Amino acid sequence: MLSDEDVRALRRDALEIRVLTIDMIGHLGKGHIGGSLSIIEILTLLYRTVMKVNPSDPNWPERDRFVLSKGHAGPALYAALAYHGYFPVEWLHTLNEGGTQLPSHADMTRTPGIDMTAGSLGQGLSAAVGIALANQIDGKERKTYCIIGDGESNEGQIWEAGMSASQFHLKDLIAFTDYNKMQLDGWMTDVMNVEDLNAKWLAFGWFVQRVDGHDFRQLDFAIERARKEQCRPSMIIMDTVKGKGLPMAENNPANHSMSYGSTEASQVISRLRAREARLEEVENG
Ligand SMILES: Cc1ncc(C[n+]2csc(CCOP(=O)(O)OP(=O)(O)O)c2C)c(N)n1
């Protein structure tokens, strides 16, 4: 269980990772900001306390594995990896430039710490199933974590992976749905509704939990329970806000890929820092 101090430390990490993400895309001038900002808290928690990884040896064979199936949110993952020392923070300003190690979509052949290439939606969960199955066959306790999108869940392959994972009793597979209720060109309910997600994953034989995806305590508790599961894969459905922390993006159906520059980024970052400082002041009395 997380202490108040743990939560404060996680919040500070999340602020830095969110700041790096906003700054990186502002520096480039355009990018997948919406779906990056909705997964900052889960990435923060995974890389700070949950996953068994070693940033100075990204290919350590015994590490837990992570697949960002919604690979267009690469910038959020790059920010988390850079923050944890997988590569220099300066690389972030090369996002999507010619010859970069950080292409817009996650690429395992380019970036230290990326376990699976993704971007063609629907495929990452199948890769995660394969990785978890291989670990199970090898008798390894290594966990496989995977984040999928709600829009991505319109892909039939997601559900094929879902069936396979329960068929093979992949208890060490823990997946998250980033349920921000939006996809590329609008609200899920207008484009292709995926409700009832809880009932669907349950019907596919998974252990299903539903949490606020920006609340560290709820996320941590759900992961703890998922890790204790003895025979089923886990799906943690995270209610999130697409564009969380960037006022022009939150609740804006056009927030999938947005254009803004360094000046706007700096203004938002100052406001985010001021808000966190006020919060800490209140907490410290
Ligand atoms: C197979 C495939 N079809 C279409 C796309 C184009 N595309 C990129 S992101 C996206 C929307 C994804 O929505 P979601 O998974 O909810 O991501 P989020 O809204 O969280 O960014 C689409 C349709 C793609 N990358 N791959």
Short mmCIF file of C-alpha atoms and ligand atoms in Angstrom, two decimals:
data_model
loop_
_atom_site.label_atom_id
_atom_site.label_comp_id
_atom_site.label_asym_id
_atom_site.label_seq_id
_atom_site.Cartn_x
_atom_site.Cartn_y
_atom_site.Cartn_z
CA MET A 1 0.00 0.00 0.00
CA LEU A 2 1.32 3.45 -0.89
CA SER A 3 2.07 5.91 1.91
CA ASP A 4 1.27 9.63 1.63
CA GLU A 5 4.98 10.21 0.99
CA ASP A 6 4.99 7.59 -1.81
CA VAL A 7 2.04 9.30 -3.46
CA ARG A 8 3.73 12.71 -3.23
CA ALA A 9 6.90 11.29 -4.79
CA LEU A 10 4.89 9.67 -7.58
CA ARG A 11 3.03 12.92 -8.18
CA ARG A 12 6.33 14.78 -8.51
CA ASP A 13 7.63 12.16 -10.97
CA ALA A 14 4.40 12.35 -12.97
CA LEU A 15 4.71 16.13 -13.12
CA GLU A 16 8.24 15.87 -14.52
CA ILE A 17 7.26 13.18 -17.05
CA ARG A 18 4.20 15.23 -18.11
CA VAL A 19 6.37 18.35 -18.43
CA LEU A 20 8.92 16.49 -20.57
CA THR A 21 6.13 15.18 -22.80
CA ILE A 22 4.51 18.59 -23.30
CA ASP A 23 7.89 20.22 -23.88
CA MET A 24 9.04 17.55 -26.37
CA ILE A 25 5.96 17.88 -28.58
CA GLY A 26 6.01 21.70 -28.24
CA HIS A 27 9.62 21.69 -29.42
CA LEU A 28 8.71 19.64 -32.50
CA GLY A 29 5.54 21.71 -33.01
CA LYS A 30 3.07 18.85 -33.47
CA GLY A 31 2.39 15.39 -32.13
CA HIS A 32 0.22 12.82 -30.37
CA ILE A 33 -0.27 14.79 -27.20
CA GLY A 34 -3.78 13.64 -26.21
CA GLY A 35 -3.18 9.91 -25.86
CA SER A 36 0.28 10.54 -24.40
CA LEU A 37 -1.00 12.64 -21.51
CA SER A 38 -3.69 10.15 -20.49
CA ILE A 39 -1.12 7.46 -19.62
CA ILE A 40 1.42 9.51 -17.64
CA GLU A 41 0.34 8.23 -14.23
CA ILE A 42 0.42 4.54 -15.15
CA LEU A 43 3.84 4.91 -16.80
CA THR A 44 5.10 6.79 -13.74
CA LEU A 45 3.96 4.03 -11.41
CA LEU A 46 5.20 1.17 -13.60
CA TYR A 47 8.69 2.58 -14.00
CA ARG A 48 9.12 3.88 -10.45
CA THR A 49 7.83 1.05 -8.29
CA VAL A 50 6.17 -1.78 -10.17
CA MET A 51 8.40 -3.14 -12.90
CA LYS A 52 11.56 -5.12 -12.32
CA VAL A 53 13.83 -3.32 -14.80
CA ASN A 54 17.36 -1.94 -14.96
CA PRO A 55 17.78 1.34 -16.88
CA SER A 56 21.56 0.86 -17.08
CA ASP A 57 21.01 -2.57 -18.69
CA PRO A 58 17.81 -2.19 -20.77
CA ASN A 59 18.18 -5.70 -22.24
CA TRP A 60 18.65 -7.46 -18.88
CA PRO A 61 17.04 -10.85 -19.64
CA GLU A 62 15.29 -11.17 -16.27
CA ARG A 63 13.44 -7.85 -16.60
CA ASP A 64 9.69 -7.50 -16.71
CA ARG A 65 8.48 -6.60 -20.19
CA PHE A 66 6.38 -3.65 -21.29
CA VAL A 67 4.45 -3.22 -24.54
CA LEU A 68 2.90 0.12 -25.42
CA SER A 69 0.37 -1.29 -27.85
CA LYS A 70 -1.01 2.20 -28.60
CA GLY A 71 2.43 3.00 -30.01
CA HIS A 72 1.47 6.51 -31.15
CA ALA A 73 1.78 7.55 -27.49
CA GLY A 74 5.54 6.96 -27.81
CA PRO A 75 6.36 10.48 -26.53
CA ALA A 76 4.97 9.67 -23.06
CA LEU A 77 7.04 6.49 -22.92
CA TYR A 78 10.16 8.32 -24.13
CA ALA A 79 9.68 10.91 -21.40
CA ALA A 80 9.37 8.17 -18.75
CA LEU A 81 12.42 6.32 -20.07
CA ALA A 82 14.56 9.45 -20.28
CA TYR A 83 13.45 10.51 -16.79
CA HIS A 84 14.60 7.13 -15.47
CA GLY A 85 17.97 7.34 -17.21
CA TYR A 86 17.59 4.95 -20.14
CA PHE A 87 19.01 7.66 -22.43
CA PRO A 88 19.88 11.36 -22.20
CA VAL A 89 16.95 13.75 -21.70
CA GLU A 90 18.43 15.85 -24.56
CA TRP A 91 17.31 13.14 -27.00
CA LEU A 92 13.71 14.22 -26.41
CA HIS A 93 14.25 17.28 -28.58
CA THR A 94 15.02 15.00 -31.53
CA LEU A 95 11.52 13.48 -31.51
CA ASN A 96 10.51 12.40 -35.02
CA GLU A 97 13.41 14.20 -36.71
CA GLY A 98 15.47 12.53 -39.45
CA GLY A 99 17.92 10.01 -37.97
CA THR A 100 16.38 10.22 -34.49
CA GLN A 101 16.41 7.41 -31.95
CA LEU A 102 12.88 8.53 -31.01
CA PRO A 103 10.46 8.07 -33.91
CA SER A 104 6.87 9.20 -33.35
CA HIS A 105 5.77 5.58 -32.73
CA ALA A 106 7.62 3.23 -30.34
CA ASP A 107 10.33 1.23 -32.11
CA MET A 108 12.34 -1.50 -30.36
CA THR A 109 15.13 -1.31 -32.95
CA ARG A 110 15.83 2.35 -32.19
CA THR A 111 15.23 3.16 -28.53
CA PRO A 112 16.81 1.67 -25.41
CA GLY A 113 14.09 0.34 -23.10
CA ILE A 114 11.44 -0.33 -25.76
CA ASP A 115 10.52 -4.02 -25.72
CA MET A 116 8.14 -4.04 -28.69
CA THR A 117 7.58 -1.96 -31.80
CA ALA A 118 4.00 -0.73 -32.13
CA GLY A 119 1.89 1.72 -34.08
CA SER A 120 -0.25 -0.50 -36.25
CA LEU A 121 -3.05 -0.67 -33.71
CA GLY A 122 -4.26 -4.03 -32.42
CA GLN A 123 -0.96 -5.86 -32.65
CA GLY A 124 0.81 -5.04 -29.38
CA LEU A 125 -1.45 -7.08 -27.13
CA SER A 126 -0.78 -10.15 -29.31
CA ALA A 127 2.96 -9.53 -28.90
CA ALA A 128 2.46 -9.23 -25.14
CA VAL A 129 0.58 -12.54 -25.14
CA GLY A 130 3.48 -14.16 -27.00
CA ILE A 131 6.03 -12.73 -24.56
CA ALA A 132 4.00 -13.83 -21.52
CA LEU A 133 3.50 -17.30 -23.00
CA ALA A 134 7.23 -17.66 -23.68
CA ASN A 135 8.02 -16.68 -20.09
CA GLN A 136 5.45 -19.14 -18.80
CA ILE A 137 6.87 -21.98 -20.93
CA ASP A 138 10.36 -21.10 -19.63
CA GLY A 139 9.02 -21.23 -16.06
CA LYS A 140 9.96 -17.57 -15.46
CA GLU A 141 7.98 -15.39 -13.07
CA ARG A 142 8.64 -12.28 -15.17
CA LYS A 143 5.56 -10.09 -15.64
CA THR A 144 4.43 -8.64 -18.94
CA TYR A 145 2.63 -5.28 -18.84
CA CYS A 146 0.77 -3.82 -21.80
CA ILE A 147 -1.26 -0.67 -22.43
CA ILE A 148 -3.94 -0.71 -25.12
CA GLY A 149 -6.25 2.09 -26.23
CA ASP A 150 -10.03 2.14 -26.20
CA GLY A 151 -10.06 3.12 -29.87
CA GLU A 152 -7.50 0.39 -30.46
CA SER A 153 -10.02 -2.02 -28.96
CA ASN A 154 -12.07 -1.55 -32.13
CA GLU A 155 -9.50 -3.88 -33.73
CA GLY A 156 -10.55 -7.54 -33.88
CA GLN A 157 -6.99 -8.66 -33.15
CA ILE A 158 -7.30 -7.29 -29.61
CA TRP A 159 -10.03 -9.81 -28.94
CA GLU A 160 -8.11 -12.67 -30.55
CA ALA A 161 -5.27 -11.86 -28.18
CA GLY A 162 -7.79 -11.71 -25.34
CA MET A 163 -9.04 -15.22 -26.11
CA SER A 164 -5.50 -16.61 -26.38
CA ALA A 165 -4.38 -15.11 -23.09
CA SER A 166 -7.17 -16.76 -21.12
CA GLN A 167 -6.81 -20.03 -23.06
CA PHE A 168 -3.15 -20.17 -21.94
CA HIS A 169 -3.91 -18.99 -18.37
CA LEU A 170 -1.41 -16.15 -18.67
CA LYS A 171 -1.54 -15.00 -15.05
CA ASP A 172 1.63 -12.93 -15.48
CA LEU A 173 0.09 -10.77 -18.18
CA ILE A 174 -1.29 -7.51 -16.81
CA ALA A 175 -2.89 -5.22 -19.38
CA PHE A 176 -4.40 -1.77 -19.06
CA THR A 177 -7.04 -0.15 -21.23
CA ASP A 178 -6.54 3.60 -21.48
CA TYR A 179 -10.26 4.37 -21.41
CA ASN A 180 -10.14 8.05 -22.28
CA LYS A 181 -13.39 7.71 -24.28
CA MET A 182 -11.83 9.23 -27.39
CA GLN A 183 -9.98 8.03 -30.44
CA LEU A 184 -8.43 9.62 -33.54
CA ASP A 185 -11.38 11.59 -34.81
CA GLY A 186 -13.68 12.00 -31.86
CA TRP A 187 -15.61 10.33 -29.06
CA MET A 188 -15.75 6.54 -28.91
CA THR A 189 -19.54 6.64 -28.64
CA ASP A 190 -19.73 8.44 -32.01
CA VAL A 191 -17.02 6.47 -33.85
CA MET A 192 -17.37 2.87 -32.59
CA ASN A 193 -18.63 2.25 -29.09
CA VAL A 194 -16.72 -0.41 -27.10
CA GLU A 195 -19.07 -0.61 -24.12
CA ASP A 196 -19.49 -2.69 -22.03
CA LEU A 197 -15.70 -3.09 -21.64
CA ASN A 198 -15.87 -4.64 -18.17
CA ALA A 199 -18.37 -7.27 -19.29
CA LYS A 200 -16.45 -7.96 -22.50
CA TRP A 201 -13.12 -8.69 -20.80
CA LEU A 202 -14.87 -10.75 -18.12
CA ALA A 203 -16.56 -12.78 -20.85
CA PHE A 204 -13.14 -13.33 -22.43
CA GLY A 205 -11.99 -14.95 -19.18
CA TRP A 206 -9.89 -12.12 -17.73
CA PHE A 207 -9.70 -10.79 -14.18
CA VAL A 208 -11.14 -7.29 -14.63
CA GLN A 209 -10.76 -4.21 -12.45
CA ARG A 210 -11.85 -0.62 -13.05
CA VAL A 211 -9.91 2.35 -11.67
CA ASP A 212 -9.34 6.07 -11.99
CA GLY A 213 -6.25 6.02 -14.21
CA HIS A 214 -4.88 9.23 -12.69
CA ASP A 215 -5.11 7.97 -9.08
CA PHE A 216 -1.90 6.28 -7.89
CA ARG A 217 -3.51 4.50 -4.94
CA GLN A 218 -6.22 2.92 -7.09
CA LEU A 219 -3.72 1.93 -9.77
CA ASP A 220 -1.28 0.46 -7.26
CA PHE A 221 -3.98 -1.50 -5.43
CA ALA A 222 -5.31 -2.92 -8.70
CA ILE A 223 -1.82 -3.98 -9.82
CA GLU A 224 -1.22 -5.64 -6.44
CA ARG A 225 -4.41 -7.65 -6.85
CA ALA A 226 -3.57 -8.51 -10.45
CA ARG A 227 -0.14 -9.78 -9.45
CA LYS A 228 -1.76 -12.22 -7.02
CA GLU A 229 -4.02 -13.73 -9.69
CA GLN A 230 -3.27 -17.44 -10.03
CA CYS A 231 -4.71 -18.47 -13.38
CA ARG A 232 -6.18 -15.56 -15.38
CA PRO A 233 -4.67 -12.63 -17.27
CA SER A 234 -5.64 -9.24 -15.85
CA MET A 235 -7.26 -6.25 -17.50
CA ILE A 236 -7.23 -3.00 -15.56
CA ILE A 237 -9.60 -0.56 -17.22
CA MET A 238 -8.41 2.95 -16.47
CA ASP A 239 -10.85 5.85 -16.69
CA THR A 240 -8.64 8.65 -17.96
CA VAL A 241 -8.79 12.09 -19.52
CA LYS A 242 -7.29 12.43 -22.99
CA GLY A 243 -4.93 15.41 -22.93
CA LYS A 244 -4.80 15.46 -19.10
CA GLY A 245 -2.95 18.56 -17.87
CA LEU A 246 -3.01 20.51 -21.14
CA PRO A 247 -6.05 22.82 -21.00
CA MET A 248 -6.37 23.22 -24.78
CA ALA A 249 -6.45 19.44 -25.15
CA GLU A 250 -8.69 18.25 -22.30
CA ASN A 251 -12.24 17.53 -23.48
CA ASN A 252 -11.36 18.66 -26.99
CA PRO A 253 -12.27 15.97 -29.56
CA ALA A 254 -9.51 17.40 -31.82
CA ASN A 255 -6.81 16.57 -29.27
CA HIS A 256 -5.41 13.45 -30.90
CA SER A 257 -2.52 15.19 -32.62
CA MET A 258 -2.16 18.91 -31.93
CA SER A 259 0.08 21.73 -33.08
CA TYR A 260 1.61 24.11 -30.56
CA GLY A 261 5.03 25.60 -29.99
CA SER A 262 7.61 26.05 -27.25
CA THR A 263 6.03 29.29 -25.99
CA GLU A 264 2.65 27.66 -25.33
CA ALA A 265 4.44 24.65 -23.82
CA SER A 266 6.40 26.87 -21.39
CA GLN A 267 3.24 28.67 -20.27
CA VAL A 268 1.41 25.41 -19.55
CA ILE A 269 4.45 23.96 -17.79
CA SER A 270 4.71 27.01 -15.49
CA ARG A 271 1.04 26.63 -14.57
CA LEU A 272 1.43 22.91 -13.88
CA ARG A 273 4.44 23.56 -11.65
CA ALA A 274 2.60 26.35 -9.80
CA ARG A 275 -0.40 24.08 -9.21
CA GLU A 276 1.80 21.32 -7.76
CA ALA A 277 3.60 23.85 -5.53
CA ARG A 278 0.24 25.13 -4.19
CA LEU A 279 -0.92 21.57 -3.55
CA GLU A 280 2.23 20.79 -1.58
CA GLU A 281 1.85 24.01 0.40
CA VAL A 282 -1.70 23.04 1.40
CA GLU A 283 -0.57 19.50 2.31
CA ASN A 284 2.29 20.81 4.42
CA GLY A 285 -0.12 23.15 6.24
C1 LIG B 1 -4.34 -0.56 -37.71
C2 LIG B 1 -4.41 0.92 -37.54
N1 LIG B 1 -5.49 1.60 -37.97
C3 LIG B 1 -5.57 2.95 -37.83
C4 LIG B 1 -4.53 3.63 -37.26
C5 LIG B 1 -4.61 5.15 -37.15
N2 LIG B 1 -4.78 5.58 -35.77
C6 LIG B 1 -3.75 6.03 -35.05
S1 LIG B 1 -4.19 6.42 -33.49
C7 LIG B 1 -5.80 6.03 -33.77
C8 LIG B 1 -6.83 6.16 -32.69
C9 LIG B 1 -6.54 5.27 -31.55
O1 LIG B 1 -7.41 5.50 -30.50
P1 LIG B 1 -7.02 5.06 -29.05
O2 LIG B 1 -6.50 3.67 -29.08
O3 LIG B 1 -8.18 5.31 -28.17
O4 LIG B 1 -5.81 6.01 -28.70
P2 LIG B 1 -5.86 7.36 -27.86
O5 LIG B 1 -7.18 8.02 -28.16
O6 LIG B 1 -5.76 6.99 -26.43
O7 LIG B 1 -4.69 8.14 -28.34
C10 LIG B 1 -5.98 5.58 -35.07
C11 LIG B 1 -7.27 5.16 -35.64
C12 LIG B 1 -3.40 2.90 -36.83
N3 LIG B 1 -2.35 3.49 -36.25
N4 LIG B 1 -3.37 1.55 -36.96
#
